[in-house]
Amino acid sequence: MAAMSALICDKVDPILNKILGDNGIDVAYEPEITPEALLEKAADYQIIIVRSRTKITANVIERATSCQIVARVGVGLDNIDTKACEARKIRVLNAVEGAMNAVAELVLGLMLSMARHIPRADSAIRRDKWLKKELLGSELRGKYLGIVGMGNIGKRLARLARALNMNVMGFDVAPIDQEFSREVGLMKVDLDTLFQSADYVSLHVPLLDSTRHLVDSKRLSLMKPTARIINTSRGGIVDEDALYDAIESGKIAGAALDVFETEPAIQNRLATLDGVVMTPHIGAQTGEAQGLAANVIAEKIVQTVRGVI
Ligand code: NAD
């Protein structure tokens, strides 16, 4: 393999560094690199690797004259100008497999948090308040979960939810695998039916023009007053103003959000509502997911360099 050099721009699991090194790739690890320093150094590397912090803009690509591969140790490619890469025939790689179990498990955690009011119970007890009578919860068993986007994460969630004896409905613009549907007892429904009948709606679609504000006031008005939304996909898929109004007016019971229209979601008024649970974009933040993503992307880079994929 011809000697190549890679620049890792964000904090990643050390296994990535090791696998690339073992395969003869020189690695520069600069997890705190500034945008200015990246512009200066971009020309020196054939491979540029990022997680979420570093943005690979058209400017970076213009400077990265030797670049052949841009890799993201994660799923979404929102921080990479993929069009600029395509125009220069730079391969863009990501690690879809890494996060699927981590995100699906977070959804379970968020559903249980809402159903049993766990965050409110915890914060009250820390303020010496014993809210036993007020915090009457509900169970997930027998409830209807509607999954929008039956890709990697949606499918994993369907399996986990079945293990909790939930009834699972799914919607996707692409055909959903028949065998998978049979195996997990998935009910395929249209989007309006899903919003009308679900107790929990969980979103697992990419952010595209066609999915921006997919959950708007019209869709929210279809939901049952006891129903709740979970968004661990991307901020922007839910219209946060419409969501605030729907929860505040009691049209729906609540929501759990891991992703927001503006991140970090500081001073977000949804945080003033009791029915809302919020986490700071931690869907893929597990040691296991980071390790898996680093392994997957390392293998993809090595295979691409060898011309295998
Ligand atoms: P995936 O590509 O495997 O699945 C996405 C699915 O959405 C596909 O099956 C696609 O056909 C479907 N889809 C696209 N447009 C649709 C529409 N308008 N209506 C219904 N379905 C539609 O992706 P994935 O790995 O399952 O990831 C799903 C989402 O989770 C992505 O937005 C990703 O960025 C996000 N994600 C978030 C975190 C986090 O930290 N919270 C971590 C990983 C991934």
Coordinates of C-alpha atoms and ligand atoms in Angstrom, one line a residue:
M1 CA 0.0 0.0 0.0
A2 CA 1.4 3.4 -0.9
A3 CA 2.3 5.5 2.2
M4 CA -0.6 7.8 3.0
S5 CA -1.2 10.3 5.7
A6 CA -4.4 10.9 7.7
L7 CA -5.4 13.9 9.8
I8 CA -7.9 13.1 12.6
C9 CA -9.6 16.3 13.6
D10 CA -11.8 15.3 16.5
K11 CA -11.6 13.2 19.6
V12 CA -12.1 9.5 18.5
D13 CA -11.6 6.1 20.0
P14 CA -7.8 5.3 19.9
I15 CA -8.5 2.0 18.0
L16 CA -8.9 4.1 14.8
N17 CA -5.4 5.5 15.2
K18 CA -4.1 2.0 15.8
I19 CA -5.8 0.2 12.9
L20 CA -4.7 3.0 10.5
G21 CA -1.1 2.9 11.8
D22 CA -1.0 -1.0 11.6
N23 CA -1.9 -0.6 8.0
G24 CA 0.9 1.7 7.1
I25 CA -1.0 5.0 7.2
D26 CA 0.7 7.9 9.0
V27 CA -1.7 9.4 11.4
A28 CA -1.7 13.0 12.8
Y29 CA -4.1 13.2 15.8
E30 CA -5.2 16.8 16.4
P31 CA -8.5 16.6 18.2
E32 CA -8.6 20.3 19.1
I33 CA -7.6 21.6 15.7
T34 CA -9.1 25.0 14.9
P35 CA -10.8 25.8 11.6
E36 CA -7.9 28.2 10.7
A37 CA -5.3 25.5 11.4
L38 CA -7.3 23.0 9.4
L39 CA -7.3 25.3 6.4
E40 CA -3.5 25.7 6.7
K41 CA -2.8 22.0 7.0
A42 CA -5.5 20.5 4.8
A43 CA -3.2 20.2 1.7
D44 CA -0.8 17.8 3.5
Y45 CA -3.2 14.9 3.9
Q46 CA -4.8 12.3 1.7
I47 CA -7.3 11.4 4.4
I48 CA -9.2 13.7 6.7
I49 CA -11.3 12.3 9.5
V50 CA -13.9 14.0 11.7
R51 CA -16.6 13.3 14.2
S52 CA -19.1 16.2 14.9
R53 CA -17.0 19.2 16.0
T54 CA -15.0 19.8 12.8
K55 CA -16.7 21.1 9.7
I56 CA -15.4 20.1 6.3
T57 CA -16.6 23.1 4.3
A58 CA -16.1 23.9 0.6
N59 CA -13.2 26.1 1.7
V60 CA -11.5 23.1 3.4
I61 CA -12.0 21.0 0.3
E62 CA -10.6 23.7 -1.9
R63 CA -7.4 23.8 0.2
A64 CA -7.2 20.0 0.6
T65 CA -5.5 19.5 -2.7
S66 CA -4.2 15.9 -2.0
C67 CA -7.3 14.7 -0.3
Q68 CA -8.8 11.4 -1.5
I69 CA -11.0 10.4 1.4
V70 CA -13.1 12.3 4.0
A71 CA -14.4 10.1 6.7
R72 CA -16.9 10.7 9.5
V73 CA -16.7 8.5 12.6
G74 CA -20.5 8.6 12.9
V75 CA -23.7 8.4 10.9
G76 CA -24.9 11.9 9.6
L77 CA -22.9 13.9 7.1
D78 CA -24.3 17.3 8.1
N79 CA -20.8 18.6 9.0
I80 CA -19.3 17.6 5.6
D81 CA -19.9 19.5 2.3
T82 CA -20.6 16.3 0.4
K83 CA -21.3 18.2 -2.9
A84 CA -17.8 19.9 -2.7
C85 CA -16.3 16.4 -2.1
E86 CA -18.2 14.9 -5.0
A87 CA -17.1 17.7 -7.3
R88 CA -13.5 16.8 -6.5
K89 CA -14.2 13.0 -6.6
I90 CA -13.2 12.7 -2.9
R91 CA -14.7 9.5 -1.3
V92 CA -16.9 10.3 1.7
L93 CA -17.2 7.5 4.2
N94 CA -19.3 7.2 7.3
A95 CA -20.0 4.5 10.0
V96 CA -23.7 3.8 10.0
E97 CA -23.4 0.7 12.0
G98 CA -21.8 2.2 15.1
A99 CA -24.7 4.1 16.6
M100 CA -27.8 2.0 15.9
N101 CA -28.0 0.1 19.2
A102 CA -26.9 3.1 21.3
V103 CA -29.6 5.3 19.8
A104 CA -32.3 2.7 20.0
E105 CA -31.5 2.0 23.7
L106 CA -31.6 5.8 24.4
V107 CA -35.1 5.8 22.9
L108 CA -36.2 3.1 25.3
G109 CA -34.7 5.2 28.2
L110 CA -36.5 8.3 27.0
M111 CA -39.9 6.5 26.7
L112 CA -39.5 5.0 30.2
S113 CA -38.4 8.4 31.5
M114 CA -41.6 10.0 30.2
A115 CA -43.9 7.1 31.2
R116 CA -42.6 6.9 34.7
H117 CA -41.6 10.6 35.2
I118 CA -38.1 9.6 36.2
P119 CA -36.4 13.0 35.6
R120 CA -39.1 14.9 37.6
A121 CA -39.0 12.3 40.4
D122 CA -35.2 12.6 40.6
S123 CA -35.0 16.4 40.5
A124 CA -37.8 16.6 43.1
I125 CA -36.2 14.3 45.6
R126 CA -33.0 16.3 45.3
R127 CA -35.0 19.3 46.4
D128 CA -36.4 17.2 49.4
K129 CA -39.8 16.7 47.7
W130 CA -41.5 13.3 47.8
L131 CA -43.9 13.3 44.8
K132 CA -45.1 9.7 45.1
K133 CA -48.8 10.5 44.7
E134 CA -48.4 13.1 41.9
L135 CA -46.2 10.8 39.8
L136 CA -48.7 8.2 38.6
G137 CA -47.1 6.6 35.6
S138 CA -48.0 4.3 32.8
E139 CA -46.4 1.1 31.3
L140 CA -45.0 0.6 27.9
R141 CA -46.4 -3.0 27.6
G142 CA -49.2 -3.1 25.1
K143 CA -48.7 0.5 24.0
Y144 CA -48.4 1.4 20.3
L145 CA -45.0 2.7 19.1
G146 CA -44.9 4.4 15.7
I147 CA -41.5 4.4 14.1
V148 CA -40.9 7.0 11.3
G149 CA -37.9 5.9 9.2
M150 CA -37.3 2.1 9.3
G151 CA -33.6 2.2 8.6
N152 CA -30.8 0.9 10.8
I153 CA -31.9 2.6 14.0
G154 CA -35.7 2.3 13.4
K155 CA -35.2 -1.5 12.8
R156 CA -33.1 -2.0 16.0
L157 CA -35.7 0.0 18.0
A158 CA -38.5 -2.2 16.6
R159 CA -36.8 -5.3 17.9
L160 CA -36.1 -3.8 21.3
A161 CA -39.7 -2.5 21.6
R162 CA -41.1 -5.9 20.8
A163 CA -39.1 -7.3 23.7
L164 CA -41.1 -5.0 25.9
N165 CA -44.4 -6.3 24.4
M166 CA -45.1 -3.0 22.6
N167 CA -47.1 -3.0 19.4
V168 CA -44.9 -1.6 16.7
M169 CA -46.0 0.3 13.6
G170 CA -43.6 1.6 11.0
F171 CA -43.5 4.0 8.1
D172 CA -40.8 4.6 5.5
V173 CA -40.7 6.1 2.1
A174 CA -38.6 3.1 1.0
P175 CA -40.1 -0.4 1.0
I176 CA -39.7 -2.1 4.4
D177 CA -38.2 -5.6 4.2
Q178 CA -41.1 -8.2 4.3
E179 CA -39.1 -10.8 6.3
F180 CA -38.1 -8.3 8.9
S181 CA -41.7 -7.1 9.3
R182 CA -43.0 -10.6 9.7
E183 CA -40.2 -11.5 12.2
V184 CA -40.9 -8.5 14.5
G185 CA -44.7 -8.3 13.8
L186 CA -44.3 -4.8 12.4
M187 CA -47.5 -3.1 11.2
K188 CA -46.8 -1.1 8.1
V189 CA -49.0 2.0 8.1
D190 CA -49.2 5.4 6.3
L191 CA -47.9 8.5 8.1
D192 CA -51.2 9.9 9.2
T193 CA -52.4 6.6 10.6
L194 CA -49.2 6.3 12.5
F195 CA -49.6 9.8 14.1
Q196 CA -53.3 9.1 14.8
S197 CA -52.8 5.7 16.5
A198 CA -49.4 5.8 18.3
D199 CA -48.9 6.3 22.0
Y200 CA -45.3 7.0 21.2
V201 CA -43.9 8.3 17.9
S202 CA -40.2 7.9 17.4
L203 CA -38.4 9.7 14.5
H204 CA -35.5 8.1 12.7
V205 CA -35.2 9.9 9.3
P206 CA -32.4 12.0 7.9
L207 CA -32.8 15.8 7.8
L208 CA -33.7 16.5 4.2
D209 CA -35.8 19.2 2.5
S210 CA -38.6 16.6 2.5
T211 CA -38.3 15.8 6.2
R212 CA -37.8 19.4 7.6
H213 CA -40.7 20.1 9.9
L214 CA -42.1 16.7 9.1
V215 CA -43.7 17.0 12.6
D216 CA -45.6 20.3 12.3
S217 CA -48.8 21.6 13.9
K218 CA -50.9 19.7 11.4
R219 CA -49.3 16.3 12.2
L220 CA -49.3 17.1 16.0
S221 CA -53.0 17.8 15.8
L222 CA -53.6 14.2 14.6
M223 CA -52.1 12.8 17.8
K224 CA -53.9 11.5 20.9
P225 CA -53.8 13.8 23.9
T226 CA -52.0 11.0 25.8
A227 CA -49.4 10.6 23.0
R228 CA -45.7 11.5 23.1
I229 CA -43.0 12.2 20.5
I230 CA -39.3 11.2 20.7
N231 CA -36.8 12.8 18.4
T232 CA -33.3 11.3 18.4
S233 CA -32.8 11.9 14.7
R234 CA -32.0 15.5 13.8
G235 CA -33.2 18.9 15.1
G236 CA -35.3 20.5 12.4
I237 CA -37.4 17.4 11.8
V238 CA -39.7 18.7 14.5
D239 CA -41.1 22.2 14.4
E240 CA -40.2 23.2 18.0
D241 CA -42.6 26.1 18.2
A242 CA -45.5 23.9 17.1
L243 CA -44.3 21.2 19.6
Y244 CA -44.2 23.7 22.5
D245 CA -47.8 24.9 21.7
A246 CA -49.1 21.3 21.4
I247 CA -47.7 20.3 24.8
E248 CA -48.4 23.6 26.5
S249 CA -52.1 23.4 25.4
G250 CA -52.4 19.7 26.3
K251 CA -53.0 18.6 22.7
I252 CA -50.3 15.9 23.3
A253 CA -48.8 14.7 26.6
G254 CA -45.1 15.3 26.0
A255 CA -41.9 14.8 24.1
A256 CA -38.3 13.6 24.6
L257 CA -35.7 15.3 22.5
D258 CA -32.0 14.5 22.0
V259 CA -31.6 16.8 19.0
F260 CA -32.6 20.4 18.6
E261 CA -33.1 23.1 15.9
T262 CA -30.3 25.0 17.6
E263 CA -27.5 23.1 19.4
P264 CA -26.4 23.5 22.2
A265 CA -30.0 23.9 23.2
I266 CA -29.4 26.4 25.9
Q267 CA -32.4 28.6 27.0
N268 CA -34.7 26.5 25.0
R269 CA -38.3 27.2 26.2
L270 CA -39.3 23.5 25.8
A271 CA -37.3 23.0 29.0
T272 CA -40.0 24.9 31.0
L273 CA -42.6 22.2 30.3
D274 CA -43.0 19.3 32.7
G275 CA -43.9 16.9 29.9
V276 CA -40.6 17.4 28.2
V277 CA -37.4 15.3 28.7
M278 CA -34.2 16.7 27.1
T279 CA -30.7 15.2 26.5
P280 CA -27.7 16.9 24.9
H281 CA -27.4 14.9 21.6
I282 CA -26.0 11.8 23.4
G283 CA -27.6 9.2 21.1
A284 CA -24.3 7.8 20.0
Q285 CA -22.4 8.8 23.2
T286 CA -21.6 5.3 24.5
G287 CA -18.2 3.8 24.8
E288 CA -19.4 0.8 22.8
A289 CA -20.8 3.0 19.9
Q290 CA -17.7 5.1 19.7
G291 CA -15.5 2.0 19.6
L292 CA -17.6 0.3 17.0
A293 CA -17.8 3.4 14.8
A294 CA -14.0 3.8 15.0
N295 CA -13.5 0.2 14.0
V296 CA -15.9 0.4 11.1
I297 CA -14.5 3.6 9.7
A298 CA -10.9 2.3 10.1
E299 CA -11.8 -0.8 8.1
K300 CA -13.6 1.2 5.4
I301 CA -10.6 3.6 5.1
V302 CA -8.1 0.7 4.8
Q303 CA -10.3 -1.1 2.2
T304 CA -10.8 2.1 0.2
V305 CA -7.1 2.8 0.2
R306 CA -6.5 -0.8 -1.0
G307 CA -9.1 -0.2 -3.7
V308 CA -11.3 -3.0 -2.4
I309 CA -14.4 -0.7 -2.0
Ligands
NAD1 P1 -30.8 5.1 7.9 O1 -30.3 5.8 6.7 O2 -30.4 3.7 8.1 O3 -32.4 5.2 7.9 C1 -33.1 6.3 7.6 C2 -34.5 5.8 7.0 O4 -35.3 7.0 6.9 C3 -34.3 5.2 5.7 O5 -34.9 3.9 5.7 C4 -35.0 6.1 4.7 O6 -35.7 5.5 3.6 C5 -36.0 6.8 5.7 N1 -36.6 8.0 5.2 C6 -36.0 9.0 4.5 N2 -36.9 10.0 4.3 C7 -38.1 9.6 4.9 C8 -39.4 10.2 5.0 N3 -39.7 11.4 4.5 N4 -40.3 9.5 5.7 C9 -40.1 8.3 6.2 N5 -38.9 7.7 6.1 C10 -37.9 8.3 5.4 O7 -30.4 6.1 9.1 P2 -30.1 5.6 10.6 O8 -28.8 5.2 10.8 O9 -31.3 4.8 11.1 O10 -30.3 7.1 11.3 C11 -31.5 7.7 11.4 C12 -31.3 9.2 11.9 O11 -30.7 9.1 13.2 C13 -30.4 10.1 11.1 O12 -31.1 11.4 11.0 C14 -29.2 10.2 11.9 O13 -28.5 11.4 11.6 C15 -29.7 10.2 13.3 N6 -28.7 9.8 14.3 C16 -28.7 10.5 15.5 C17 -27.8 10.2 16.5 C18 -27.8 10.9 17.8 O14 -26.8 11.1 18.4 N7 -29.0 11.3 18.3 C19 -26.8 9.2 16.3 C20 -26.9 8.5 15.1 C21 -27.8 8.8 14.1

